Amino acid sequence: MNISLRQLRVFEAVVRHMNYTRAAEVLHLTQPAVSMQVRQLEEEVGLPLFEKLGRSMTLTEAGQEIYHYSQGINRALREMEDVMESLKGVNRGRLSVAVASTVNYFAPRLLAVFHQRYPGIALALDVTNREQLVRLLEANGVDMVLMGLPPEGVDVESEIFMDNPLVVVAPPDHSLAGVRDIPLERLAQEVFVLREPGSGTRQAMERFFTEHGIPFQRGMQMTRNEAIKQAVRAGLGLSVVSVHTIELELATGKLVVLDVAGFPIRRQWYLVYRHGKRLSPAARAFREFVLQEARRMAGDMPSWIPVPQQADLN
Ligand code: PGA
């Protein structure tokens, strides 16, 4: 078989996302280029690797076997790259960082300062939800991850670098806007717009409501924080989001935070990497930078947004 490493990398990305378009985005390729690589791999193997049932994709038995071996090959390749990177100085080399979609509201600011300080380091940024971040860590597919909670089943090192309070948001004309000390039970009467099941925000919100015995009503489900905010503004329901996603809407009065007992849900952002991973000088510099700079940046960001008084809303 004349299989190329490139084909295996593309194949692995398609499996990770089970979606050609999303894999193409992550790989910075076009969708036809991704399909072509997979087709060529299937021709080399002589068996189909994916099955399509309606709009959903699954791996065939051959696909599962190839995935198993390609993970091992890609892991070895990355380890080789890590070792080579560690032989270079801090002003050279590559660094791949993956962040939760919610982190992406401040990650570009952070990375811009890092880039100014270390212009020789080529940074690649992948923005995705919690579930995909856990898979990336499992596959050792990335140097550093910024996420809401370290995964349980993967052996990782993790360090807290910033607070991440989750709050209840509503449109400014909502009947609860400006009301003080809303009892948590009152939320049972409200519909909530939800992130997708792989989202860390959604997981934290569901856990919180379950722990407090609040049977909240499920509204529409959306994969992006931007869509959630638009839905809340349009009156489709309330939502629970990280304060880091709503800085702009609060400043312009497009959304308000409700003063609900028990909120904010107190979470933190973590810097995470595989335990035992040989960190390159670039990765070590990034770790130290995030731990210091993010704390400094957090001082400029609202960690808890004051709830507006009724008078402020009129
Ligand atoms: P997410 O954010 O909701 O975009 O997955 C990560 C997290 O809060 O854990």
Tab-separated table of C-alpha atoms and ligand atoms in Angstrom:
chain	number	residue	atom	x	y	z
A	1	MET	CA	0.000	0.000	0.000
A	2	ASN	CA	1.296	3.402	-0.914
A	3	ILE	CA	-0.306	5.434	1.862
A	4	SER	CA	1.000	8.938	2.565
A	5	LEU	CA	1.307	10.634	5.946
A	6	ARG	CA	-0.731	13.496	4.573
A	7	GLN	CA	-3.621	11.159	3.764
A	8	LEU	CA	-3.532	9.789	7.308
A	9	ARG	CA	-3.509	13.283	8.844
A	10	VAL	CA	-6.493	14.338	6.745
A	11	PHE	CA	-8.302	11.074	7.524
A	12	GLU	CA	-7.735	11.539	11.256
A	13	ALA	CA	-9.133	15.073	11.150
A	14	VAL	CA	-12.227	13.900	9.258
A	15	VAL	CA	-12.820	11.162	11.840
A	16	ARG	CA	-12.334	13.606	14.693
A	17	HIS	CA	-15.001	15.947	13.355
A	18	MET	CA	-17.060	13.405	11.338
A	19	ASN	CA	-17.564	16.231	8.918
A	20	TYR	CA	-15.592	17.115	5.768
A	21	THR	CA	-16.243	20.858	5.958
A	22	ARG	CA	-15.149	21.173	9.580
A	23	ALA	CA	-12.028	19.042	8.934
A	24	ALA	CA	-11.167	21.258	5.941
A	25	GLU	CA	-11.472	24.379	8.135
A	26	VAL	CA	-9.160	22.951	10.786
A	27	LEU	CA	-6.612	21.754	8.218
A	28	HIS	CA	-6.801	25.030	6.236
A	29	LEU	CA	-7.686	23.053	3.102
A	30	THR	CA	-10.649	23.197	0.769
A	31	GLN	CA	-13.434	20.681	1.225
A	32	PRO	CA	-12.783	19.034	-2.212
A	33	ALA	CA	-9.085	18.645	-1.289
A	34	VAL	CA	-10.087	16.827	1.904
A	35	SER	CA	-12.539	14.524	0.063
A	36	MET	CA	-9.874	13.772	-2.538
A	37	GLN	CA	-7.317	12.733	0.102
A	38	VAL	CA	-9.857	10.416	1.719
A	39	ARG	CA	-10.851	8.957	-1.667
A	40	GLN	CA	-7.213	8.291	-2.546
A	41	LEU	CA	-6.684	6.608	0.824
A	42	GLU	CA	-9.738	4.407	0.202
A	43	GLU	CA	-8.355	3.495	-3.234
A	44	GLU	CA	-4.987	2.532	-1.737
A	45	VAL	CA	-6.646	0.465	0.979
A	46	GLY	CA	-9.114	-1.028	-1.483
A	47	LEU	CA	-12.037	-0.679	0.924
A	48	PRO	CA	-14.498	2.069	1.844
A	49	LEU	CA	-13.562	3.800	5.115
A	50	PHE	CA	-16.755	5.763	5.730
A	51	GLU	CA	-20.423	4.937	5.476
A	52	LYS	CA	-23.017	7.627	4.921
A	53	LEU	CA	-26.481	7.211	6.348
A	54	GLY	CA	-28.516	10.219	5.367
A	55	ARG	CA	-26.583	13.190	6.701
A	56	SER	CA	-24.595	11.295	9.315
A	57	MET	CA	-21.235	9.589	8.732
A	58	THR	CA	-19.820	6.521	10.448
A	59	LEU	CA	-16.590	4.538	10.095
A	60	THR	CA	-16.645	1.138	8.407
A	61	GLU	CA	-14.729	-1.705	10.059
A	62	ALA	CA	-11.771	-0.955	7.752
A	63	GLY	CA	-12.057	2.718	8.698
A	64	GLN	CA	-11.884	1.856	12.395
A	65	GLU	CA	-8.744	-0.218	11.861
A	66	ILE	CA	-7.069	2.520	9.817
A	67	TYR	CA	-8.025	5.064	12.486
A	68	HIS	CA	-6.446	2.920	15.201
A	69	TYR	CA	-3.142	2.643	13.306
A	70	SER	CA	-3.146	6.229	12.041
A	71	GLN	CA	-3.492	7.506	15.624
A	72	GLY	CA	-0.355	5.585	16.591
A	73	ILE	CA	1.555	6.830	13.542
A	74	ASN	CA	0.459	10.443	14.043
A	75	ARG	CA	1.313	10.273	17.741
A	76	ALA	CA	4.824	9.037	16.958
A	77	LEU	CA	5.239	11.775	14.360
A	78	ARG	CA	4.183	14.456	16.802
A	79	GLU	CA	6.541	13.119	19.424
A	80	MET	CA	9.329	13.300	16.861
A	81	GLU	CA	8.331	16.898	16.085
A	82	ASP	CA	8.267	17.723	19.815
A	83	VAL	CA	11.775	16.393	20.244
A	84	MET	CA	12.994	18.398	17.226
A	85	GLU	CA	11.238	21.515	18.535
A	86	SER	CA	12.891	21.078	21.909
A	87	LEU	CA	16.266	21.232	20.193
A	88	LYS	CA	15.426	24.690	18.847
A	89	GLY	CA	15.539	27.867	20.898
A	90	VAL	CA	12.503	29.751	22.189
A	91	ASN	CA	12.607	32.163	19.284
A	92	ARG	CA	11.930	29.516	16.702
A	93	GLY	CA	9.593	26.651	16.281
A	94	ARG	CA	5.902	25.941	16.059
A	95	LEU	CA	3.216	25.798	18.662
A	96	SER	CA	-0.287	24.412	18.278
A	97	VAL	CA	-2.863	25.695	20.718
A	98	ALA	CA	-6.501	24.609	20.917
A	99	VAL	CA	-9.040	26.649	22.850
A	100	ALA	CA	-12.677	26.242	23.850
A	101	SER	CA	-14.965	28.319	21.648
A	102	THR	CA	-15.809	30.329	24.766
A	103	VAL	CA	-12.111	31.073	25.397
A	104	ASN	CA	-11.867	32.486	21.907
A	105	TYR	CA	-13.488	35.705	23.155
A	106	PHE	CA	-10.180	36.655	24.769
A	107	ALA	CA	-7.648	34.194	23.268
A	108	PRO	CA	-6.825	36.394	20.232
A	109	ARG	CA	-5.899	39.289	22.585
A	110	LEU	CA	-3.677	36.948	24.545
A	111	LEU	CA	-2.058	35.445	21.450
A	112	ALA	CA	-1.427	38.881	19.924
A	113	VAL	CA	0.690	39.867	22.934
A	114	PHE	CA	2.479	36.493	22.840
A	115	HIS	CA	3.219	36.967	19.144
A	116	GLN	CA	4.682	40.440	19.791
A	117	ARG	CA	6.917	38.990	22.451
A	118	TYR	CA	7.980	35.891	20.466
A	119	PRO	CA	7.588	36.786	16.773
A	120	GLY	CA	9.678	33.773	15.688
A	121	ILE	CA	7.170	31.211	16.995
A	122	ALA	CA	4.591	30.117	14.407
A	123	LEU	CA	1.293	29.690	16.224
A	124	ALA	CA	-1.605	27.551	15.021
A	125	LEU	CA	-4.935	28.045	16.786
A	126	ASP	CA	-7.842	25.576	16.746
A	127	VAL	CA	-11.150	26.765	18.215
A	128	THR	CA	-13.608	24.046	19.165
A	129	ASN	CA	-15.883	22.788	21.944
A	130	ARG	CA	-14.982	20.823	25.054
A	131	GLU	CA	-15.663	17.386	23.594
A	132	GLN	CA	-13.281	17.963	20.670
A	133	LEU	CA	-10.623	19.385	23.000
A	134	VAL	CA	-10.711	16.187	25.053
A	135	ARG	CA	-10.228	14.154	21.855
A	136	LEU	CA	-7.288	16.343	20.841
A	137	LEU	CA	-5.670	15.762	24.227
A	138	GLU	CA	-6.284	12.014	23.987
A	139	ALA	CA	-4.596	11.903	20.579
A	140	ASN	CA	-1.737	14.194	21.711
A	141	GLY	CA	-2.773	16.269	18.715
A	142	VAL	CA	-1.952	19.650	20.201
A	143	ASP	CA	0.672	21.280	22.453
A	144	MET	CA	-1.528	23.318	24.803
A	145	VAL	CA	-5.240	23.547	25.463
A	146	LEU	CA	-7.194	26.332	27.173
A	147	MET	CA	-10.466	24.906	28.482
A	148	GLY	CA	-13.136	25.042	31.177
A	149	LEU	CA	-12.348	21.887	33.151
A	150	PRO	CA	-9.541	19.315	32.718
A	151	PRO	CA	-10.835	16.013	31.294
A	152	GLU	CA	-11.225	13.134	33.750
A	153	GLY	CA	-10.168	10.151	31.659
A	154	VAL	CA	-6.944	11.595	30.199
A	155	ASP	CA	-3.641	11.910	32.072
A	156	VAL	CA	-2.975	15.652	31.922
A	157	GLU	CA	-1.239	18.491	33.719
A	158	SER	CA	-3.558	21.421	34.392
A	159	GLU	CA	-3.231	24.884	35.885
A	160	ILE	CA	-5.887	27.523	36.558
A	161	PHE	CA	-5.202	30.842	34.860
A	162	MET	CA	-8.436	32.852	35.101
A	163	ASP	CA	-11.932	32.912	36.638
A	164	ASN	CA	-14.822	31.990	34.357
A	165	PRO	CA	-18.160	32.936	35.968
A	166	LEU	CA	-21.310	31.724	34.217
A	167	VAL	CA	-24.343	33.996	34.420
A	168	VAL	CA	-27.999	33.988	33.361
A	169	VAL	CA	-28.615	36.373	30.467
A	170	ALA	CA	-31.871	37.896	29.267
A	171	PRO	CA	-33.008	40.573	26.806
A	172	PRO	CA	-33.225	44.012	28.493
A	173	ASP	CA	-37.042	44.077	28.214
A	174	HIS	CA	-37.485	40.748	30.049
A	175	SER	CA	-39.820	40.872	33.058
A	176	LEU	CA	-36.994	39.686	35.372
A	177	ALA	CA	-34.471	42.294	34.164
A	178	GLY	CA	-33.486	44.547	37.046
A	179	VAL	CA	-35.299	42.415	39.671
A	180	ARG	CA	-33.106	41.790	42.754
A	181	ASP	CA	-32.526	38.364	44.345
A	182	ILE	CA	-34.600	36.266	41.970
A	183	PRO	CA	-35.134	32.854	43.656
A	184	LEU	CA	-33.496	30.030	41.732
A	185	GLU	CA	-36.824	28.142	41.602
A	186	ARG	CA	-38.307	30.988	39.540
A	187	LEU	CA	-36.119	29.863	36.615
A	188	ALA	CA	-38.202	26.682	36.291
A	189	GLN	CA	-40.836	28.858	34.576
A	190	GLU	CA	-38.362	30.048	31.921
A	191	VAL	CA	-37.253	28.417	28.674
A	192	PHE	CA	-33.458	28.117	28.201
A	193	VAL	CA	-31.603	28.251	24.909
A	194	LEU	CA	-28.847	25.623	25.060
A	195	ARG	CA	-25.391	25.010	23.613
A	196	GLU	CA	-24.702	21.613	21.946
A	197	PRO	CA	-24.163	18.525	24.184
A	198	GLY	CA	-20.332	18.608	23.687
A	199	SER	CA	-20.092	22.095	25.203
A	200	GLY	CA	-18.478	22.641	28.604
A	201	THR	CA	-20.812	25.563	29.297
A	202	ARG	CA	-23.825	23.322	28.715
A	203	GLN	CA	-22.373	20.588	30.925
A	204	ALA	CA	-21.783	23.051	33.786
A	205	MET	CA	-25.246	24.548	33.427
A	206	GLU	CA	-27.023	21.167	33.424
A	207	ARG	CA	-24.977	19.991	36.387
A	208	PHE	CA	-25.868	23.151	38.323
A	209	PHE	CA	-29.614	22.848	37.667
A	210	THR	CA	-29.607	19.110	38.475
A	211	GLU	CA	-27.683	19.650	41.726
A	212	HIS	CA	-30.215	22.282	42.778
A	213	GLY	CA	-33.221	20.215	41.650
A	214	ILE	CA	-34.456	22.815	39.149
A	215	PRO	CA	-36.332	21.272	36.206
A	216	PHE	CA	-35.548	23.961	33.617
A	217	GLN	CA	-37.364	23.982	30.265
A	218	ARG	CA	-35.202	23.194	27.238
A	219	GLY	CA	-35.537	25.504	24.267
A	220	MET	CA	-33.552	25.550	21.041
A	221	GLN	CA	-30.054	24.121	20.842
A	222	MET	CA	-27.207	25.960	19.074
A	223	THR	CA	-23.532	25.262	18.521
A	224	ARG	CA	-22.170	28.811	18.799
A	225	ASN	CA	-22.140	31.371	21.582
A	226	GLU	CA	-22.924	34.022	18.953
A	227	ALA	CA	-26.118	32.179	17.968
A	228	ILE	CA	-27.088	31.801	21.637
A	229	LYS	CA	-26.769	35.550	22.210
A	230	GLN	CA	-28.831	36.374	19.123
A	231	ALA	CA	-31.517	33.894	20.230
A	232	VAL	CA	-31.725	35.439	23.700
A	233	ARG	CA	-31.916	38.909	22.200
A	234	ALA	CA	-34.714	37.706	19.904
A	235	GLY	CA	-36.715	36.516	22.924
A	236	LEU	CA	-36.346	32.753	22.318
A	237	GLY	CA	-35.433	32.189	25.956
A	238	LEU	CA	-32.842	32.834	28.631
A	239	SER	CA	-29.403	31.233	28.616
A	240	VAL	CA	-26.425	30.563	30.854
A	241	VAL	CA	-23.162	31.833	29.365
A	242	SER	CA	-19.642	32.765	30.409
A	243	VAL	CA	-19.308	36.489	31.167
A	244	HIS	CA	-16.381	36.504	28.742
A	245	THR	CA	-18.767	36.032	25.819
A	246	ILE	CA	-21.029	39.010	26.567
A	247	GLU	CA	-18.710	41.938	27.286
A	248	LEU	CA	-19.880	43.801	24.170
A	249	GLU	CA	-23.615	43.117	24.616
A	250	LEU	CA	-23.499	44.303	28.220
A	251	ALA	CA	-21.612	47.461	27.313
A	252	THR	CA	-24.183	48.288	24.619
A	253	GLY	CA	-27.206	47.205	26.678
A	254	LYS	CA	-28.283	44.478	24.224
A	255	LEU	CA	-28.348	41.838	26.980
A	256	VAL	CA	-28.601	41.959	30.765
A	257	VAL	CA	-27.425	39.655	33.532
A	258	LEU	CA	-30.181	38.460	35.890
A	259	ASP	CA	-29.596	38.596	39.632
A	260	VAL	CA	-30.474	34.970	40.399
A	261	ALA	CA	-29.708	33.376	43.782
A	262	GLY	CA	-26.804	30.903	43.473
A	263	PHE	CA	-25.344	32.629	40.402
A	264	PRO	CA	-22.767	33.145	39.022
A	265	ILE	CA	-21.712	29.515	38.632
A	266	ARG	CA	-18.065	29.795	39.646
A	267	ARG	CA	-15.766	28.114	37.149
A	268	GLN	CA	-12.171	28.659	36.083
A	269	TRP	CA	-10.191	28.479	32.885
A	270	TYR	CA	-7.402	25.905	32.791
A	271	LEU	CA	-4.212	25.567	30.803
A	272	VAL	CA	-3.939	21.848	30.026
A	273	TYR	CA	-1.367	19.594	28.359
A	274	ARG	CA	-0.578	15.879	28.327
A	275	HIS	CA	1.202	14.591	31.389
A	276	GLY	CA	4.760	13.607	30.506
A	277	LYS	CA	4.716	15.586	27.265
A	278	ARG	CA	8.132	16.913	26.405
A	279	LEU	CA	7.480	20.664	26.262
A	280	SER	CA	9.430	22.560	23.624
A	281	PRO	CA	10.978	25.924	24.616
A	282	ALA	CA	8.096	27.555	22.706
A	283	ALA	CA	5.517	25.566	24.691
A	284	ARG	CA	7.240	26.383	27.983
A	285	ALA	CA	7.307	30.074	27.076
A	286	PHE	CA	3.604	29.907	26.218
A	287	ARG	CA	2.736	28.234	29.508
A	288	GLU	CA	4.549	30.855	31.545
A	289	PHE	CA	3.139	33.655	29.427
A	290	VAL	CA	-0.486	32.492	29.876
A	291	LEU	CA	-0.140	32.036	33.620
A	292	GLN	CA	1.256	35.545	34.051
A	293	GLU	CA	-0.353	37.549	31.279
A	294	ALA	CA	-3.867	36.129	31.639
A	295	ARG	CA	-3.878	37.084	35.324
A	296	ARG	CA	-2.850	40.599	34.359
A	297	MET	CA	-5.467	40.701	31.580
A	298	ALA	CA	-8.145	39.410	33.960
A	299	GLY	CA	-7.635	42.584	35.978
A	300	ASP	CA	-8.932	44.561	32.959
A	301	MET	CA	-11.879	42.235	32.394
A	302	PRO	CA	-15.066	42.060	34.415
A	303	SER	CA	-14.968	38.851	36.450
A	304	TRP	CA	-18.445	39.542	37.749
A	305	ILE	CA	-20.773	41.860	35.864
A	306	PRO	CA	-22.919	44.011	38.143
A	307	VAL	CA	-26.623	43.445	37.653
A	308	PRO	CA	-28.356	46.584	36.356
A	309	GLN	CA	-30.864	48.320	38.634
A	310	GLN	CA	-34.392	48.758	37.267
A	311	ALA	CA	-33.658	52.497	37.018
A	312	ASP	CA	-30.660	51.857	34.701
A	313	LEU	CA	-32.932	50.035	32.268
A	314	ASN	CA	-35.448	52.837	31.816
B	1	PGA	P1	-17.503	25.485	25.557
B	1	PGA	O1	-16.497	26.067	26.628
B	1	PGA	O2	-18.854	25.640	26.171
B	1	PGA	O3	-17.292	26.405	24.366
B	1	PGA	O4	-17.198	24.018	25.283
B	1	PGA	C1	-15.624	25.300	27.363
B	1	PGA	C2	-15.986	25.195	28.784
B	1	PGA	O5	-16.641	26.128	29.308
B	1	PGA	O6	-15.648	24.169	29.394
